């Protein structure tokens, strides 16, 4: 029998991610079920974060499939697991959004609540707000008006969401889509999808429950 940690490429992957101590890697490959893989993926996403956990899981499954094709290990259900886009937790949402300034965070939340793309949301003017809220009263969240109210207003800028340029003149934040990708490492469209399927739980509590389940 071959332990998972003994599969070519797996030990290095686990050590690089700092998770080689997890009991999952000590299991025999032919005893790894798809359920065990699902629990493991959930655990490392909470330990490593959404992006890095997803990447490690993808690489692990790739190593298992390659080893099975080469005849080094028997094919196992864990290697056949279909890796779906991870679900975002509330804690992870806060961690991502907190990387931005108050004005940028308000723009992000406004775009999410109104389901507008970032550029359109960035170009919303104060003189449009009342009309837009009235027109979308059945689809927009109640928080939209509150986001606008809490956003600092500039007397010389008609736009709700603004930033100062190099000459200290206010301008709309029209480059937010690019800035979001460079700051978080994920595209705005991917982030929107994650938020739509967000898990409303506390990450640390969830991690403790999974670790208790696995006995680690």
CSV table of C-alpha atoms in Angstrom, one decimal:
chain,number,residue,atom,x,y,z
A,1,UNK,CA,0.0,0.0,0.0
A,2,UNK,CA,1.1,3.6,-0.8
A,3,UNK,CA,0.5,6.5,1.5
A,4,UNK,CA,-0.6,9.7,-0.1
A,5,UNK,CA,2.5,11.5,1.2
A,6,UNK,CA,4.6,9.0,-0.7
A,7,UNK,CA,3.1,9.8,-4.1
A,8,UNK,CA,5.6,11.6,-6.4
A,9,UNK,CA,5.1,15.4,-6.1
A,10,UNK,CA,2.6,15.3,-3.2
A,11,UNK,CA,5.2,15.5,-0.4
A,12,UNK,CA,6.8,18.6,-1.9
A,13,UNK,CA,3.4,20.2,-2.5
A,14,UNK,CA,2.3,19.6,1.1
A,15,UNK,CA,5.6,20.9,2.5
A,16,UNK,CA,5.5,24.0,0.4
A,17,UNK,CA,2.0,24.7,1.6
A,18,UNK,CA,2.9,23.9,5.2
A,19,UNK,CA,0.2,21.3,5.6
A,20,UNK,CA,2.3,18.1,5.5
A,21,UNK,CA,1.3,17.3,9.1
A,22,UNK,CA,-2.3,16.8,8.2
A,23,UNK,CA,-3.5,13.2,8.7
A,24,UNK,CA,-5.0,13.2,5.2
A,25,UNK,CA,-1.5,12.7,3.8
A,26,UNK,CA,-0.9,9.6,5.9
A,27,UNK,CA,-3.9,7.7,4.5
A,28,UNK,CA,-3.4,4.9,1.9
A,29,UNK,CA,-4.2,6.1,-1.6
A,30,UNK,CA,-6.6,3.2,-2.3
A,31,UNK,CA,-8.6,4.2,0.8
A,32,UNK,CA,-9.1,7.9,-0.1
A,33,UNK,CA,-12.7,8.5,-0.9
A,34,UNK,CA,-14.2,11.5,-2.7
A,35,UNK,CA,-15.8,12.6,0.6
A,36,UNK,CA,-12.4,12.6,2.3
A,37,UNK,CA,-11.1,14.8,-0.5
A,38,UNK,CA,-14.1,17.2,-0.1
A,39,UNK,CA,-13.4,17.5,3.6
A,40,UNK,CA,-9.7,18.0,3.0
A,41,UNK,CA,-10.3,20.7,0.4
A,42,UNK,CA,-12.6,22.6,2.8
A,43,UNK,CA,-10.0,22.4,5.5
A,44,UNK,CA,-7.1,23.7,3.5
A,45,UNK,CA,-9.2,26.5,2.0
A,46,UNK,CA,-9.8,27.7,5.6
A,47,UNK,CA,-6.2,27.2,6.6
A,48,UNK,CA,-4.6,28.7,3.5
A,49,UNK,CA,-7.3,31.1,2.3
A,50,UNK,CA,-9.7,30.8,-0.6
A,51,UNK,CA,-7.2,31.3,-3.5
A,52,UNK,CA,-4.2,29.4,-2.2
A,53,UNK,CA,-6.4,26.5,-0.8
A,54,UNK,CA,-8.1,26.1,-4.2
A,55,UNK,CA,-4.7,26.1,-6.0
A,56,UNK,CA,-3.2,23.4,-3.7
A,57,UNK,CA,-6.3,21.2,-4.1
A,58,UNK,CA,-6.1,21.6,-7.9
A,59,UNK,CA,-2.4,20.6,-7.9
A,60,UNK,CA,-3.0,17.6,-5.5
A,61,UNK,CA,-5.8,16.2,-7.7
A,62,UNK,CA,-3.5,16.7,-10.8
A,63,UNK,CA,-0.7,14.7,-9.1
A,64,UNK,CA,-3.0,11.9,-8.1
A,65,UNK,CA,-4.4,11.6,-11.7
A,66,UNK,CA,-0.9,11.7,-13.2
A,67,UNK,CA,0.3,9.0,-10.9
A,68,UNK,CA,-2.7,6.8,-11.7
A,69,UNK,CA,-2.1,7.2,-15.4
A,70,UNK,CA,1.5,6.2,-15.0
A,71,UNK,CA,0.5,3.2,-13.1
A,72,UNK,CA,2.3,4.3,-9.9
A,73,UNK,CA,-0.9,4.1,-7.8
A,74,UNK,CA,-4.3,2.6,-8.2
A,75,UNK,CA,-7.0,4.9,-9.4
A,76,UNK,CA,-9.0,6.2,-6.4
A,77,UNK,CA,-12.3,8.1,-6.0
A,78,UNK,CA,-10.5,11.1,-4.5
A,79,UNK,CA,-8.7,11.7,-7.7
A,80,UNK,CA,-12.0,11.8,-9.6
A,81,UNK,CA,-13.3,14.7,-7.5
A,82,UNK,CA,-14.5,17.6,-9.6
A,83,UNK,CA,-13.0,20.7,-8.2
A,84,UNK,CA,-15.6,23.5,-8.2
A,85,UNK,CA,-15.2,27.1,-7.6
A,86,UNK,CA,-14.8,27.6,-3.8
A,87,UNK,CA,-17.6,29.2,-1.9
A,88,UNK,CA,-16.8,32.5,-0.2
A,89,UNK,CA,-17.3,32.9,3.6
A,90,UNK,CA,-18.3,36.2,5.2
A,91,UNK,CA,-14.9,36.4,6.9
A,92,UNK,CA,-13.1,35.9,3.5
A,93,UNK,CA,-15.3,38.6,2.0
A,94,UNK,CA,-14.3,41.1,4.7
A,95,UNK,CA,-10.6,40.2,4.3
A,96,UNK,CA,-10.8,40.9,0.5
A,97,UNK,CA,-12.8,44.2,0.8
A,98,UNK,CA,-10.7,45.5,3.6
A,99,UNK,CA,-7.8,45.8,1.2
A,100,UNK,CA,-9.4,48.9,-0.3
A,101,UNK,CA,-10.0,52.4,0.9
A,102,UNK,CA,-13.3,53.4,2.4
A,103,UNK,CA,-14.4,55.0,-0.9
A,104,UNK,CA,-13.4,51.9,-2.9
A,105,UNK,CA,-15.2,49.6,-0.4
A,106,UNK,CA,-18.4,51.6,-0.7
A,107,UNK,CA,-18.1,51.4,-4.5
A,108,UNK,CA,-17.7,47.6,-4.3
A,109,UNK,CA,-20.7,47.2,-2.0
A,110,UNK,CA,-22.8,49.6,-4.1
A,111,UNK,CA,-22.0,47.6,-7.2
A,112,UNK,CA,-22.8,44.3,-5.5
A,113,UNK,CA,-26.1,45.5,-4.0
A,114,UNK,CA,-27.3,47.1,-7.3
A,115,UNK,CA,-25.8,44.4,-9.5
A,116,UNK,CA,-24.2,47.1,-11.6
A,117,UNK,CA,-20.8,46.6,-13.2
A,118,UNK,CA,-18.0,48.6,-11.5
A,119,UNK,CA,-17.6,51.2,-14.3
A,120,UNK,CA,-21.3,52.0,-14.4
A,121,UNK,CA,-21.4,52.2,-10.6
A,122,UNK,CA,-18.3,54.5,-10.5
A,123,UNK,CA,-20.1,56.9,-12.9
A,124,UNK,CA,-23.3,57.3,-10.8
A,125,UNK,CA,-23.9,60.9,-9.9
A,126,UNK,CA,-25.6,62.3,-6.9
A,127,UNK,CA,-28.4,63.9,-9.0
A,128,UNK,CA,-29.2,60.4,-10.3
A,129,UNK,CA,-29.6,58.5,-7.0
A,130,UNK,CA,-33.2,59.3,-6.1
A,131,UNK,CA,-34.4,58.4,-9.6
A,132,UNK,CA,-32.3,55.2,-9.7
A,133,UNK,CA,-33.6,54.1,-6.3
A,134,UNK,CA,-37.2,54.7,-7.3
A,135,UNK,CA,-36.8,52.9,-10.7
A,136,UNK,CA,-35.2,49.9,-9.0
A,137,UNK,CA,-37.1,49.8,-5.7
A,138,UNK,CA,-38.2,46.2,-6.3
A,139,UNK,CA,-34.7,44.9,-7.1
A,140,UNK,CA,-32.2,47.0,-5.2
A,141,UNK,CA,-31.4,46.3,-1.6
A,142,UNK,CA,-32.4,48.7,1.1
A,143,UNK,CA,-28.7,49.2,1.9
A,144,UNK,CA,-28.1,51.1,-1.3
A,145,UNK,CA,-29.3,54.5,0.0
A,146,UNK,CA,-27.4,53.9,3.2
A,147,UNK,CA,-24.1,53.3,1.3
A,148,UNK,CA,-24.6,56.5,-0.6
A,149,UNK,CA,-25.4,58.4,2.6
A,150,UNK,CA,-22.3,57.1,4.4
A,151,UNK,CA,-20.0,57.9,1.4
A,152,UNK,CA,-18.1,61.2,1.9
A,153,UNK,CA,-19.2,63.8,-0.6
A,154,UNK,CA,-16.9,66.2,-2.5
A,155,UNK,CA,-18.4,69.6,-3.2
A,156,UNK,CA,-16.7,69.9,-6.6
A,157,UNK,CA,-17.4,66.3,-7.7
A,158,UNK,CA,-20.8,65.2,-9.0
A,159,UNK,CA,-20.0,61.5,-8.7
A,160,UNK,CA,-20.8,59.5,-5.6
A,161,UNK,CA,-17.6,57.6,-5.6
A,162,UNK,CA,-14.5,59.6,-6.2
A,163,UNK,CA,-10.7,59.8,-5.6
A,164,UNK,CA,-8.2,62.6,-5.8
A,165,UNK,CA,-5.9,62.7,-8.8
A,166,UNK,CA,-2.2,63.8,-8.7
A,167,UNK,CA,-3.4,67.5,-8.7
A,168,UNK,CA,-5.8,66.8,-5.8
A,169,UNK,CA,-8.8,67.1,-8.1
A,170,UNK,CA,-11.7,64.7,-7.5
A,171,UNK,CA,-12.5,62.2,-10.3
A,172,UNK,CA,-14.6,59.1,-10.6
A,173,UNK,CA,-12.9,55.7,-9.8
A,174,UNK,CA,-13.2,54.4,-13.4
A,175,UNK,CA,-10.2,52.1,-13.0
A,176,UNK,CA,-11.7,50.0,-10.2
A,177,UNK,CA,-12.1,46.8,-12.3
A,178,UNK,CA,-8.4,46.7,-13.0
A,179,UNK,CA,-7.5,47.7,-9.5
A,180,UNK,CA,-9.7,45.0,-8.0
A,181,UNK,CA,-8.0,42.3,-10.1
A,182,UNK,CA,-4.5,43.5,-9.2
A,183,UNK,CA,-5.3,43.9,-5.5
A,184,UNK,CA,-7.2,40.6,-4.9
A,185,UNK,CA,-5.9,38.4,-7.7
A,186,UNK,CA,-9.4,37.5,-8.9
A,187,UNK,CA,-11.6,39.1,-11.5
A,188,UNK,CA,-14.6,41.2,-10.6
A,189,UNK,CA,-16.9,38.7,-12.4
A,190,UNK,CA,-15.5,35.8,-10.4
A,191,UNK,CA,-15.9,37.8,-7.2
A,192,UNK,CA,-19.5,38.5,-8.0
A,193,UNK,CA,-20.1,34.8,-8.5
A,194,UNK,CA,-18.5,34.0,-5.2
A,195,UNK,CA,-20.6,36.6,-3.4
A,196,UNK,CA,-23.8,35.3,-4.9
A,197,UNK,CA,-23.0,31.9,-3.4
A,198,UNK,CA,-21.4,33.2,-0.2
A,199,UNK,CA,-21.6,31.0,2.9
A,200,UNK,CA,-22.8,33.1,5.8
A,201,UNK,CA,-20.7,31.5,8.5
A,202,UNK,CA,-17.7,32.5,10.6
A,203,UNK,CA,-14.5,31.1,9.0
A,204,UNK,CA,-12.7,30.5,12.3
A,205,UNK,CA,-15.6,28.6,13.8
A,206,UNK,CA,-16.0,26.6,10.7
A,207,UNK,CA,-12.3,25.7,10.7
A,208,UNK,CA,-12.5,24.5,14.3
A,209,UNK,CA,-15.4,22.3,13.5
A,210,UNK,CA,-13.6,20.7,10.5
A,211,UNK,CA,-10.4,20.2,12.5
A,212,UNK,CA,-12.5,18.5,15.3
A,213,UNK,CA,-14.1,16.3,12.7
A,214,UNK,CA,-10.8,15.2,11.3
A,215,UNK,CA,-9.1,14.9,14.7
A,216,UNK,CA,-6.2,17.2,13.8
